Amino acid sequence: MSLKVLYENLQRSFSSTPATSKNGSPNLDDLIVARDILEIGAICSIRSRDEASFDRYFSQLLSFYTDYSSSLPPSKREFPIRGLNLIRLLTQNRIADFHTTLESLPIPADAIADNPYISHPVNLERWLMEGSYSKVWNARAEAPAEEYKYFVDSLMGTIRNEIASCEEAAYHSLPLKDAALLLFFPSQSDLLSFAQQRGWQIDLSGRMITFARKDEEKMEIPKEKLIASSLAYARELEQIV
């Protein structure tokens, strides 16, 4: 059964049951179903590349993970989704929020390394700060869940643009093979598509890429205005003296 079908079935089941028990308190079974619906919705939103939807689902799930943590049985999806949220913060360059969220997790600091869903984004953040981009690239193959790869790909897109800007400033041209290696492109077609987006010139026969450089803007110095300003400043100093 696909996640989408399971999500729809859970929604129908939840809508046909009472929201509270006879004494007026929340029905625990209903809370579990509601949590399941939100969790599956969060995962489906990542698979459909809808980050805004994931953000909404996660905001609602936090209530279940915190307010009802002592009442509900643990969810096997909690830490995978919490880890996805951490990587999402990294892709948005929200480093302060990343650390605040990490510190608020219901897991001891010395146990993070044993949780693959949390240690994965923690390692990514450290490698990004170190500039160890090759480790970020290799982390895609080590993702603890398929949904994590979406955010790793997003991070790599940002990294490639940063590397490309450095290449444009440092080199006039590079062999295709070297450019692909530096930009972590596994295939030439991916590199060529990226090069076209950046406006680079591609020489397939010579196997070279020539980078597009903006002409250095010449700054015109307003000499007359500078001289007039300097004279006025000198006169003011004379008056003061």
PDB file of C-alpha atoms in Angstrom:
ATOM      1  CA  MET A   1       0.000   0.000   0.000  1.00  0.00           C
ATOM      2  CA  SER A   2       1.430   3.391  -0.986  1.00  0.00           C
ATOM      3  CA  LEU A   3       1.797   6.219   1.505  1.00  0.00           C
ATOM      4  CA  LYS A   4      -0.798   8.256  -0.369  1.00  0.00           C
ATOM      5  CA  VAL A   5      -3.412   5.475  -0.125  1.00  0.00           C
ATOM      6  CA  LEU A   6      -2.589   4.910   3.550  1.00  0.00           C
ATOM      7  CA  TYR A   7      -2.894   8.643   4.167  1.00  0.00           C
ATOM      8  CA  GLU A   8      -6.346   8.772   2.551  1.00  0.00           C
ATOM      9  CA  ASN A   9      -7.538   5.706   4.491  1.00  0.00           C
ATOM     10  CA  LEU A  10      -6.379   7.199   7.775  1.00  0.00           C
ATOM     11  CA  GLN A  11      -8.130  10.460   6.998  1.00  0.00           C
ATOM     12  CA  ARG A  12     -11.423   8.651   6.364  1.00  0.00           C
ATOM     13  CA  SER A  13     -11.001   6.583   9.519  1.00  0.00           C
ATOM     14  CA  PHE A  14     -10.250   9.640  11.620  1.00  0.00           C
ATOM     15  CA  SER A  15     -13.204  11.671  10.294  1.00  0.00           C
ATOM     16  CA  SER A  16     -15.645   8.862  11.186  1.00  0.00           C
ATOM     17  CA  THR A  17     -14.615   8.558  14.855  1.00  0.00           C
ATOM     18  CA  PRO A  18     -15.410  10.869  17.804  1.00  0.00           C
ATOM     19  CA  ALA A  19     -12.675  13.310  18.754  1.00  0.00           C
ATOM     20  CA  THR A  20     -13.070  12.900  22.509  1.00  0.00           C
ATOM     21  CA  SER A  21     -13.821  10.128  24.972  1.00  0.00           C
ATOM     22  CA  LYS A  22     -16.951   9.998  27.146  1.00  0.00           C
ATOM     23  CA  ASN A  23     -15.360  12.054  29.912  1.00  0.00           C
ATOM     24  CA  GLY A  24     -14.475  14.837  27.468  1.00  0.00           C
ATOM     25  CA  SER A  25     -10.712  14.181  27.353  1.00  0.00           C
ATOM     26  CA  PRO A  26      -8.943  13.517  24.067  1.00  0.00           C
ATOM     27  CA  ASN A  27      -9.333   9.982  22.810  1.00  0.00           C
ATOM     28  CA  LEU A  28      -5.851   8.448  22.731  1.00  0.00           C
ATOM     29  CA  ASP A  29      -6.644   6.225  19.771  1.00  0.00           C
ATOM     30  CA  ASP A  30      -7.801   9.266  17.835  1.00  0.00           C
ATOM     31  CA  LEU A  31      -4.660  11.147  18.791  1.00  0.00           C
ATOM     32  CA  ILE A  32      -2.525   8.299  17.469  1.00  0.00           C
ATOM     33  CA  VAL A  33      -4.467   8.277  14.186  1.00  0.00           C
ATOM     34  CA  ALA A  34      -4.173  12.069  13.922  1.00  0.00           C
ATOM     35  CA  ARG A  35      -0.438  11.837  14.508  1.00  0.00           C
ATOM     36  CA  ASP A  36      -0.134   9.099  11.884  1.00  0.00           C
ATOM     37  CA  ILE A  37      -2.019  11.253   9.369  1.00  0.00           C
ATOM     38  CA  LEU A  38       0.252  14.242   9.951  1.00  0.00           C
ATOM     39  CA  GLU A  39       3.406  12.133   9.796  1.00  0.00           C
ATOM     40  CA  ILE A  40       2.437  10.489   6.532  1.00  0.00           C
ATOM     41  CA  GLY A  41       1.411  13.869   5.178  1.00  0.00           C
ATOM     42  CA  ALA A  42       4.842  15.270   6.094  1.00  0.00           C
ATOM     43  CA  ILE A  43       6.640  12.428   4.333  1.00  0.00           C
ATOM     44  CA  CYS A  44       4.398  12.698   1.264  1.00  0.00           C
ATOM     45  CA  SER A  45       5.067  16.426   1.075  1.00  0.00           C
ATOM     46  CA  ILE A  46       8.822  15.804   0.830  1.00  0.00           C
ATOM     47  CA  ARG A  47       8.303  13.171  -1.847  1.00  0.00           C
ATOM     48  CA  SER A  48       6.272  15.717  -3.806  1.00  0.00           C
ATOM     49  CA  ARG A  49       8.942  18.398  -3.119  1.00  0.00           C
ATOM     50  CA  ASP A  50       6.516  20.626  -1.250  1.00  0.00           C
ATOM     51  CA  GLU A  51       8.570  22.160   1.563  1.00  0.00           C
ATOM     52  CA  ALA A  52       5.849  24.612   2.597  1.00  0.00           C
ATOM     53  CA  SER A  53       3.465  21.709   3.158  1.00  0.00           C
ATOM     54  CA  PHE A  54       6.112  19.842   5.152  1.00  0.00           C
ATOM     55  CA  ASP A  55       6.572  22.909   7.342  1.00  0.00           C
ATOM     56  CA  ARG A  56       2.843  23.002   8.112  1.00  0.00           C
ATOM     57  CA  TYR A  57       2.703  19.301   8.945  1.00  0.00           C
ATOM     58  CA  PHE A  58       5.774  19.511  11.157  1.00  0.00           C
ATOM     59  CA  SER A  59       4.411  22.507  13.070  1.00  0.00           C
ATOM     60  CA  GLN A  60       1.306  20.491  13.929  1.00  0.00           C
ATOM     61  CA  LEU A  61       3.304  17.391  14.808  1.00  0.00           C
ATOM     62  CA  LEU A  62       5.363  19.255  17.393  1.00  0.00           C
ATOM     63  CA  SER A  63       2.302  19.361  19.630  1.00  0.00           C
ATOM     64  CA  PHE A  64       2.046  15.559  19.511  1.00  0.00           C
ATOM     65  CA  TYR A  65       5.795  15.124  20.077  1.00  0.00           C
ATOM     66  CA  THR A  66       5.866  17.463  23.089  1.00  0.00           C
ATOM     67  CA  ASP A  67       2.427  17.957  24.678  1.00  0.00           C
ATOM     68  CA  TYR A  68       1.356  14.312  24.347  1.00  0.00           C
ATOM     69  CA  SER A  69       4.763  12.646  24.609  1.00  0.00           C
ATOM     70  CA  SER A  70       3.908  11.137  28.009  1.00  0.00           C
ATOM     71  CA  SER A  71       0.447   9.961  26.919  1.00  0.00           C
ATOM     72  CA  LEU A  72       1.075   8.479  23.482  1.00  0.00           C
ATOM     73  CA  PRO A  73       3.315   5.560  22.585  1.00  0.00           C
ATOM     74  CA  PRO A  74       6.500   6.554  20.742  1.00  0.00           C
ATOM     75  CA  SER A  75       6.221   6.925  16.996  1.00  0.00           C
ATOM     76  CA  LYS A  76       8.761   5.217  14.756  1.00  0.00           C
ATOM     77  CA  ARG A  77       8.448   8.168  12.367  1.00  0.00           C
ATOM     78  CA  GLU A  78       9.257  10.872  14.925  1.00  0.00           C
ATOM     79  CA  PHE A  79      13.025  11.003  14.590  1.00  0.00           C
ATOM     80  CA  PRO A  80      13.083  10.517  10.803  1.00  0.00           C
ATOM     81  CA  ILE A  81      10.769  13.544  10.528  1.00  0.00           C
ATOM     82  CA  ARG A  82      12.714  15.540  13.114  1.00  0.00           C
ATOM     83  CA  GLY A  83      15.874  14.816  11.149  1.00  0.00           C
ATOM     84  CA  LEU A  84      14.218  15.981   7.928  1.00  0.00           C
ATOM     85  CA  ASN A  85      13.303  19.220   9.633  1.00  0.00           C
ATOM     86  CA  LEU A  86      16.924  19.732  10.720  1.00  0.00           C
ATOM     87  CA  ILE A  87      18.185  19.295   7.162  1.00  0.00           C
ATOM     88  CA  ARG A  88      15.465  21.640   5.918  1.00  0.00           C
ATOM     89  CA  LEU A  89      16.829  24.319   8.253  1.00  0.00           C
ATOM     90  CA  LEU A  90      20.307  23.741   6.813  1.00  0.00           C
ATOM     91  CA  THR A  91      19.081  24.177   3.231  1.00  0.00           C
ATOM     92  CA  GLN A  92      17.498  27.478   4.268  1.00  0.00           C
ATOM     93  CA  ASN A  93      20.762  28.572   5.927  1.00  0.00           C
ATOM     94  CA  ARG A  94      18.966  28.909   9.270  1.00  0.00           C
ATOM     95  CA  ILE A  95      21.970  27.803  11.298  1.00  0.00           C
ATOM     96  CA  ALA A  96      20.837  29.401  14.571  1.00  0.00           C
ATOM     97  CA  ASP A  97      17.428  27.691  14.304  1.00  0.00           C
ATOM     98  CA  PHE A  98      19.210  24.435  13.495  1.00  0.00           C
ATOM     99  CA  HIS A  99      21.175  24.517  16.760  1.00  0.00           C
ATOM    100  CA  THR A 100      18.186  25.664  18.809  1.00  0.00           C
ATOM    101  CA  THR A 101      16.084  22.813  17.405  1.00  0.00           C
ATOM    102  CA  LEU A 102      18.885  20.319  17.961  1.00  0.00           C
ATOM    103  CA  GLU A 103      19.226  21.323  21.609  1.00  0.00           C
ATOM    104  CA  SER A 104      15.488  20.917  22.168  1.00  0.00           C
ATOM    105  CA  LEU A 105      15.380  17.315  20.939  1.00  0.00           C
ATOM    106  CA  PRO A 106      14.296  14.688  23.493  1.00  0.00           C
ATOM    107  CA  ILE A 107      17.572  12.855  23.154  1.00  0.00           C
ATOM    108  CA  PRO A 108      20.806  13.169  25.191  1.00  0.00           C
ATOM    109  CA  ALA A 109      23.710  14.816  23.413  1.00  0.00           C
ATOM    110  CA  ASP A 110      25.871  11.719  23.845  1.00  0.00           C
ATOM    111  CA  ALA A 111      23.191   9.582  22.156  1.00  0.00           C
ATOM    112  CA  ILE A 112      22.974  11.642  18.947  1.00  0.00           C
ATOM    113  CA  ALA A 113      25.718   9.636  17.271  1.00  0.00           C
ATOM    114  CA  ASP A 114      23.671   6.466  17.773  1.00  0.00           C
ATOM    115  CA  ASN A 115      20.598   7.920  16.051  1.00  0.00           C
ATOM    116  CA  PRO A 116      21.182   7.882  12.270  1.00  0.00           C
ATOM    117  CA  TYR A 117      18.269  10.252  11.600  1.00  0.00           C
ATOM    118  CA  ILE A 118      19.769  12.963  13.801  1.00  0.00           C
ATOM    119  CA  SER A 119      23.483  12.284  13.355  1.00  0.00           C
ATOM    120  CA  HIS A 120      23.101  12.620   9.578  1.00  0.00           C
ATOM    121  CA  PRO A 121      22.051  16.320   9.627  1.00  0.00           C
ATOM    122  CA  VAL A 122      24.504  17.020  12.457  1.00  0.00           C
ATOM    123  CA  ASN A 123      27.364  15.682  10.323  1.00  0.00           C
ATOM    124  CA  LEU A 124      26.127  17.647   7.312  1.00  0.00           C
ATOM    125  CA  GLU A 125      26.177  20.882   9.305  1.00  0.00           C
ATOM    126  CA  ARG A 126      29.718  20.226  10.530  1.00  0.00           C
ATOM    127  CA  TRP A 127      30.986  19.405   7.040  1.00  0.00           C
ATOM    128  CA  LEU A 128      29.364  22.511   5.610  1.00  0.00           C
ATOM    129  CA  MET A 129      31.079  24.668   8.222  1.00  0.00           C
ATOM    130  CA  GLU A 130      34.394  22.939   7.473  1.00  0.00           C
ATOM    131  CA  GLY A 131      33.948  23.308   3.724  1.00  0.00           C
ATOM    132  CA  SER A 132      34.217  19.528   3.332  1.00  0.00           C
ATOM    133  CA  TYR A 133      31.887  19.481   0.352  1.00  0.00           C
ATOM    134  CA  SER A 134      33.008  16.054  -0.828  1.00  0.00           C
ATOM    135  CA  LYS A 135      31.719  14.591   2.440  1.00  0.00           C
ATOM    136  CA  VAL A 136      28.373  16.335   1.917  1.00  0.00           C
ATOM    137  CA  TRP A 137      28.185  14.789  -1.541  1.00  0.00           C
ATOM    138  CA  ASN A 138      29.046  11.324  -0.243  1.00  0.00           C
ATOM    139  CA  ALA A 139      26.425  11.710   2.500  1.00  0.00           C
ATOM    140  CA  ARG A 140      23.709  11.361  -0.111  1.00  0.00           C
ATOM    141  CA  ALA A 141      24.510   7.670  -0.518  1.00  0.00           C
ATOM    142  CA  GLU A 142      24.503   7.273   3.269  1.00  0.00           C
ATOM    143  CA  ALA A 143      21.107   8.925   3.827  1.00  0.00           C
ATOM    144  CA  PRO A 144      19.111   7.007   6.471  1.00  0.00           C
ATOM    145  CA  ALA A 145      15.893   7.456   4.452  1.00  0.00           C
ATOM    146  CA  GLU A 146      15.102   8.191   0.820  1.00  0.00           C
ATOM    147  CA  GLU A 147      13.457  11.526   1.697  1.00  0.00           C
ATOM    148  CA  TYR A 148      16.759  12.836   3.074  1.00  0.00           C
ATOM    149  CA  LYS A 149      18.278  12.766  -0.412  1.00  0.00           C
ATOM    150  CA  TYR A 150      15.954  15.552  -1.552  1.00  0.00           C
ATOM    151  CA  PHE A 151      17.457  17.985   0.941  1.00  0.00           C
ATOM    152  CA  VAL A 152      21.022  16.783   0.322  1.00  0.00           C
ATOM    153  CA  ASP A 153      20.459  17.485  -3.385  1.00  0.00           C
ATOM    154  CA  SER A 154      19.230  20.949  -2.445  1.00  0.00           C
ATOM    155  CA  LEU A 155      22.372  21.540  -0.385  1.00  0.00           C
ATOM    156  CA  MET A 156      24.539  20.371  -3.265  1.00  0.00           C
ATOM    157  CA  GLY A 157      22.807  22.863  -5.559  1.00  0.00           C
ATOM    158  CA  THR A 158      23.833  25.689  -3.246  1.00  0.00           C
ATOM    159  CA  ILE A 159      27.361  24.305  -2.936  1.00  0.00           C
ATOM    160  CA  ARG A 160      27.750  23.995  -6.715  1.00  0.00           C
ATOM    161  CA  ASN A 161      26.773  27.610  -7.230  1.00  0.00           C
ATOM    162  CA  GLU A 162      29.358  28.706  -4.655  1.00  0.00           C
ATOM    163  CA  ILE A 163      32.066  26.591  -6.273  1.00  0.00           C
ATOM    164  CA  ALA A 164      31.074  27.848  -9.732  1.00  0.00           C
ATOM    165  CA  SER A 165      31.446  31.470  -8.602  1.00  0.00           C
ATOM    166  CA  CYS A 166      34.936  30.669  -7.312  1.00  0.00           C
ATOM    167  CA  GLU A 167      35.860  28.971 -10.580  1.00  0.00           C
ATOM    168  CA  GLU A 168      34.690  31.973 -12.590  1.00  0.00           C
ATOM    169  CA  ALA A 169      36.894  34.247 -10.491  1.00  0.00           C
ATOM    170  CA  ALA A 170      39.956  31.972 -10.462  1.00  0.00           C
ATOM    171  CA  TYR A 171      40.037  30.493 -13.978  1.00  0.00           C
ATOM    172  CA  HIS A 172      39.459  31.560 -17.534  1.00  0.00           C
ATOM    173  CA  SER A 173      38.682  28.009 -18.616  1.00  0.00           C
ATOM    174  CA  LEU A 174      38.844  24.411 -17.418  1.00  0.00           C
ATOM    175  CA  PRO A 175      38.743  20.967 -19.015  1.00  0.00           C
ATOM    176  CA  LEU A 176      35.274  19.415 -18.874  1.00  0.00           C
ATOM    177  CA  LYS A 177      36.575  16.549 -16.775  1.00  0.00           C
ATOM    178  CA  ASP A 178      38.072  18.859 -14.151  1.00  0.00           C
ATOM    179  CA  ALA A 179      34.976  21.051 -14.007  1.00  0.00           C
ATOM    180  CA  ALA A 180      32.746  18.019 -13.509  1.00  0.00           C
ATOM    181  CA  LEU A 181      35.014  16.754 -10.725  1.00  0.00           C
ATOM    182  CA  LEU A 182      35.076  20.093  -8.905  1.00  0.00           C
ATOM    183  CA  LEU A 183      31.300  20.492  -9.163  1.00  0.00           C
ATOM    184  CA  PHE A 184      30.507  16.898  -8.138  1.00  0.00           C
ATOM    185  CA  PHE A 185      28.673  16.059 -11.346  1.00  0.00           C
ATOM    186  CA  PRO A 186      28.593  12.305 -12.036  1.00  0.00           C
ATOM    187  CA  SER A 187      27.738  12.762 -15.716  1.00  0.00           C
ATOM    188  CA  GLN A 188      28.748  15.167 -18.465  1.00  0.00           C
ATOM    189  CA  SER A 189      25.125  15.891 -19.379  1.00  0.00           C
ATOM    190  CA  ASP A 190      24.481  17.273 -15.884  1.00  0.00           C
ATOM    191  CA  LEU A 191      27.566  19.470 -16.168  1.00  0.00           C
ATOM    192  CA  LEU A 192      26.560  20.787 -19.611  1.00  0.00           C
ATOM    193  CA  SER A 193      23.083  21.658 -18.380  1.00  0.00           C
ATOM    194  CA  PHE A 194      24.571  23.523 -15.405  1.00  0.00           C
ATOM    195  CA  ALA A 195      27.097  25.297 -17.654  1.00  0.00           C
ATOM    196  CA  GLN A 196      24.328  26.548 -19.931  1.00  0.00           C
ATOM    197  CA  GLN A 197      22.450  27.941 -16.942  1.00  0.00           C
ATOM    198  CA  ARG A 198      25.583  29.839 -15.885  1.00  0.00           C
ATOM    199  CA  GLY A 199      26.197  31.140 -19.405  1.00  0.00           C
ATOM    200  CA  TRP A 200      29.510  29.344 -19.845  1.00  0.00           C
ATOM    201  CA  GLN A 201      30.922  28.629 -23.296  1.00  0.00           C
ATOM    202  CA  ILE A 202      31.221  24.934 -24.067  1.00  0.00           C
ATOM    203  CA  ASP A 203      33.775  23.552 -26.514  1.00  0.00           C
ATOM    204  CA  LEU A 204      32.898  19.869 -26.933  1.00  0.00           C
ATOM    205  CA  SER A 205      35.594  19.251 -29.532  1.00  0.00           C
ATOM    206  CA  GLY A 206      38.284  20.737 -27.312  1.00  0.00           C
ATOM    207  CA  ARG A 207      36.676  19.329 -24.165  1.00  0.00           C
ATOM    208  CA  MET A 208      36.868  22.733 -22.473  1.00  0.00           C
ATOM    209  CA  ILE A 209      34.589  25.143 -20.664  1.00  0.00           C
ATOM    210  CA  THR A 210      35.235  28.872 -20.803  1.00  0.00           C
ATOM    211  CA  PHE A 211      33.743  30.847 -17.969  1.00  0.00           C
ATOM    212  CA  ALA A 212      31.652  33.938 -18.538  1.00  0.00           C
ATOM    213  CA  ARG A 213      33.266  36.901 -16.824  1.00  0.00           C
ATOM    214  CA  LYS A 214      31.711  40.251 -16.275  1.00  0.00           C
ATOM    215  CA  ASP A 215      33.819  43.128 -17.505  1.00  0.00           C
ATOM    216  CA  GLU A 216      35.312  45.022 -14.674  1.00  0.00           C
ATOM    217  CA  GLU A 217      33.357  48.160 -14.153  1.00  0.00           C
ATOM    218  CA  LYS A 218      35.456  51.251 -14.400  1.00  0.00           C
ATOM    219  CA  MET A 219      34.903  53.733 -11.629  1.00  0.00           C
ATOM    220  CA  GLU A 220      35.037  57.308 -12.720  1.00  0.00           C
ATOM    221  CA  ILE A 221      36.537  59.499 -10.032  1.00  0.00           C
ATOM    222  CA  PRO A 222      34.818  62.901  -9.880  1.00  0.00           C
ATOM    223  CA  LYS A 223      38.031  64.900  -9.650  1.00  0.00           C
ATOM    224  CA  GLU A 224      36.474  68.367  -9.692  1.00  0.00           C
ATOM    225  CA  LYS A 225      34.020  67.486  -6.935  1.00  0.00           C
ATOM    226  CA  LEU A 226      36.793  65.976  -4.803  1.00  0.00           C
ATOM    227  CA  ILE A 227      38.985  69.062  -5.210  1.00  0.00           C
ATOM    228  CA  ALA A 228      36.103  71.409  -4.382  1.00  0.00           C
ATOM    229  CA  SER A 229      35.188  69.332  -1.343  1.00  0.00           C
ATOM    230  CA  SER A 230      38.796  69.281  -0.124  1.00  0.00           C
ATOM    231  CA  LEU A 231      39.145  73.064  -0.496  1.00  0.00           C
ATOM    232  CA  ALA A 232      35.902  73.659   1.406  1.00  0.00           C
ATOM    233  CA  TYR A 233      37.091  71.340   4.185  1.00  0.00           C
ATOM    234  CA  ALA A 234      40.434  73.213   4.350  1.00  0.00           C
ATOM    235  CA  ARG A 235      38.688  76.564   4.641  1.00  0.00           C
ATOM    236  CA  GLU A 236      36.566  75.257   7.510  1.00  0.00           C
ATOM    237  CA  LEU A 237      39.715  74.117   9.305  1.00  0.00           C
ATOM    238  CA  GLU A 238      41.277  77.584   8.859  1.00  0.00           C
ATOM    239  CA  GLN A 239      38.235  79.244  10.374  1.00  0.00           C
ATOM    240  CA  ILE A 240      38.340  76.885  13.335  1.00  0.00           C
ATOM    241  CA  VAL A 241      42.039  77.627  13.918  1.00  0.00           C
TER     242      VAL A 241
END
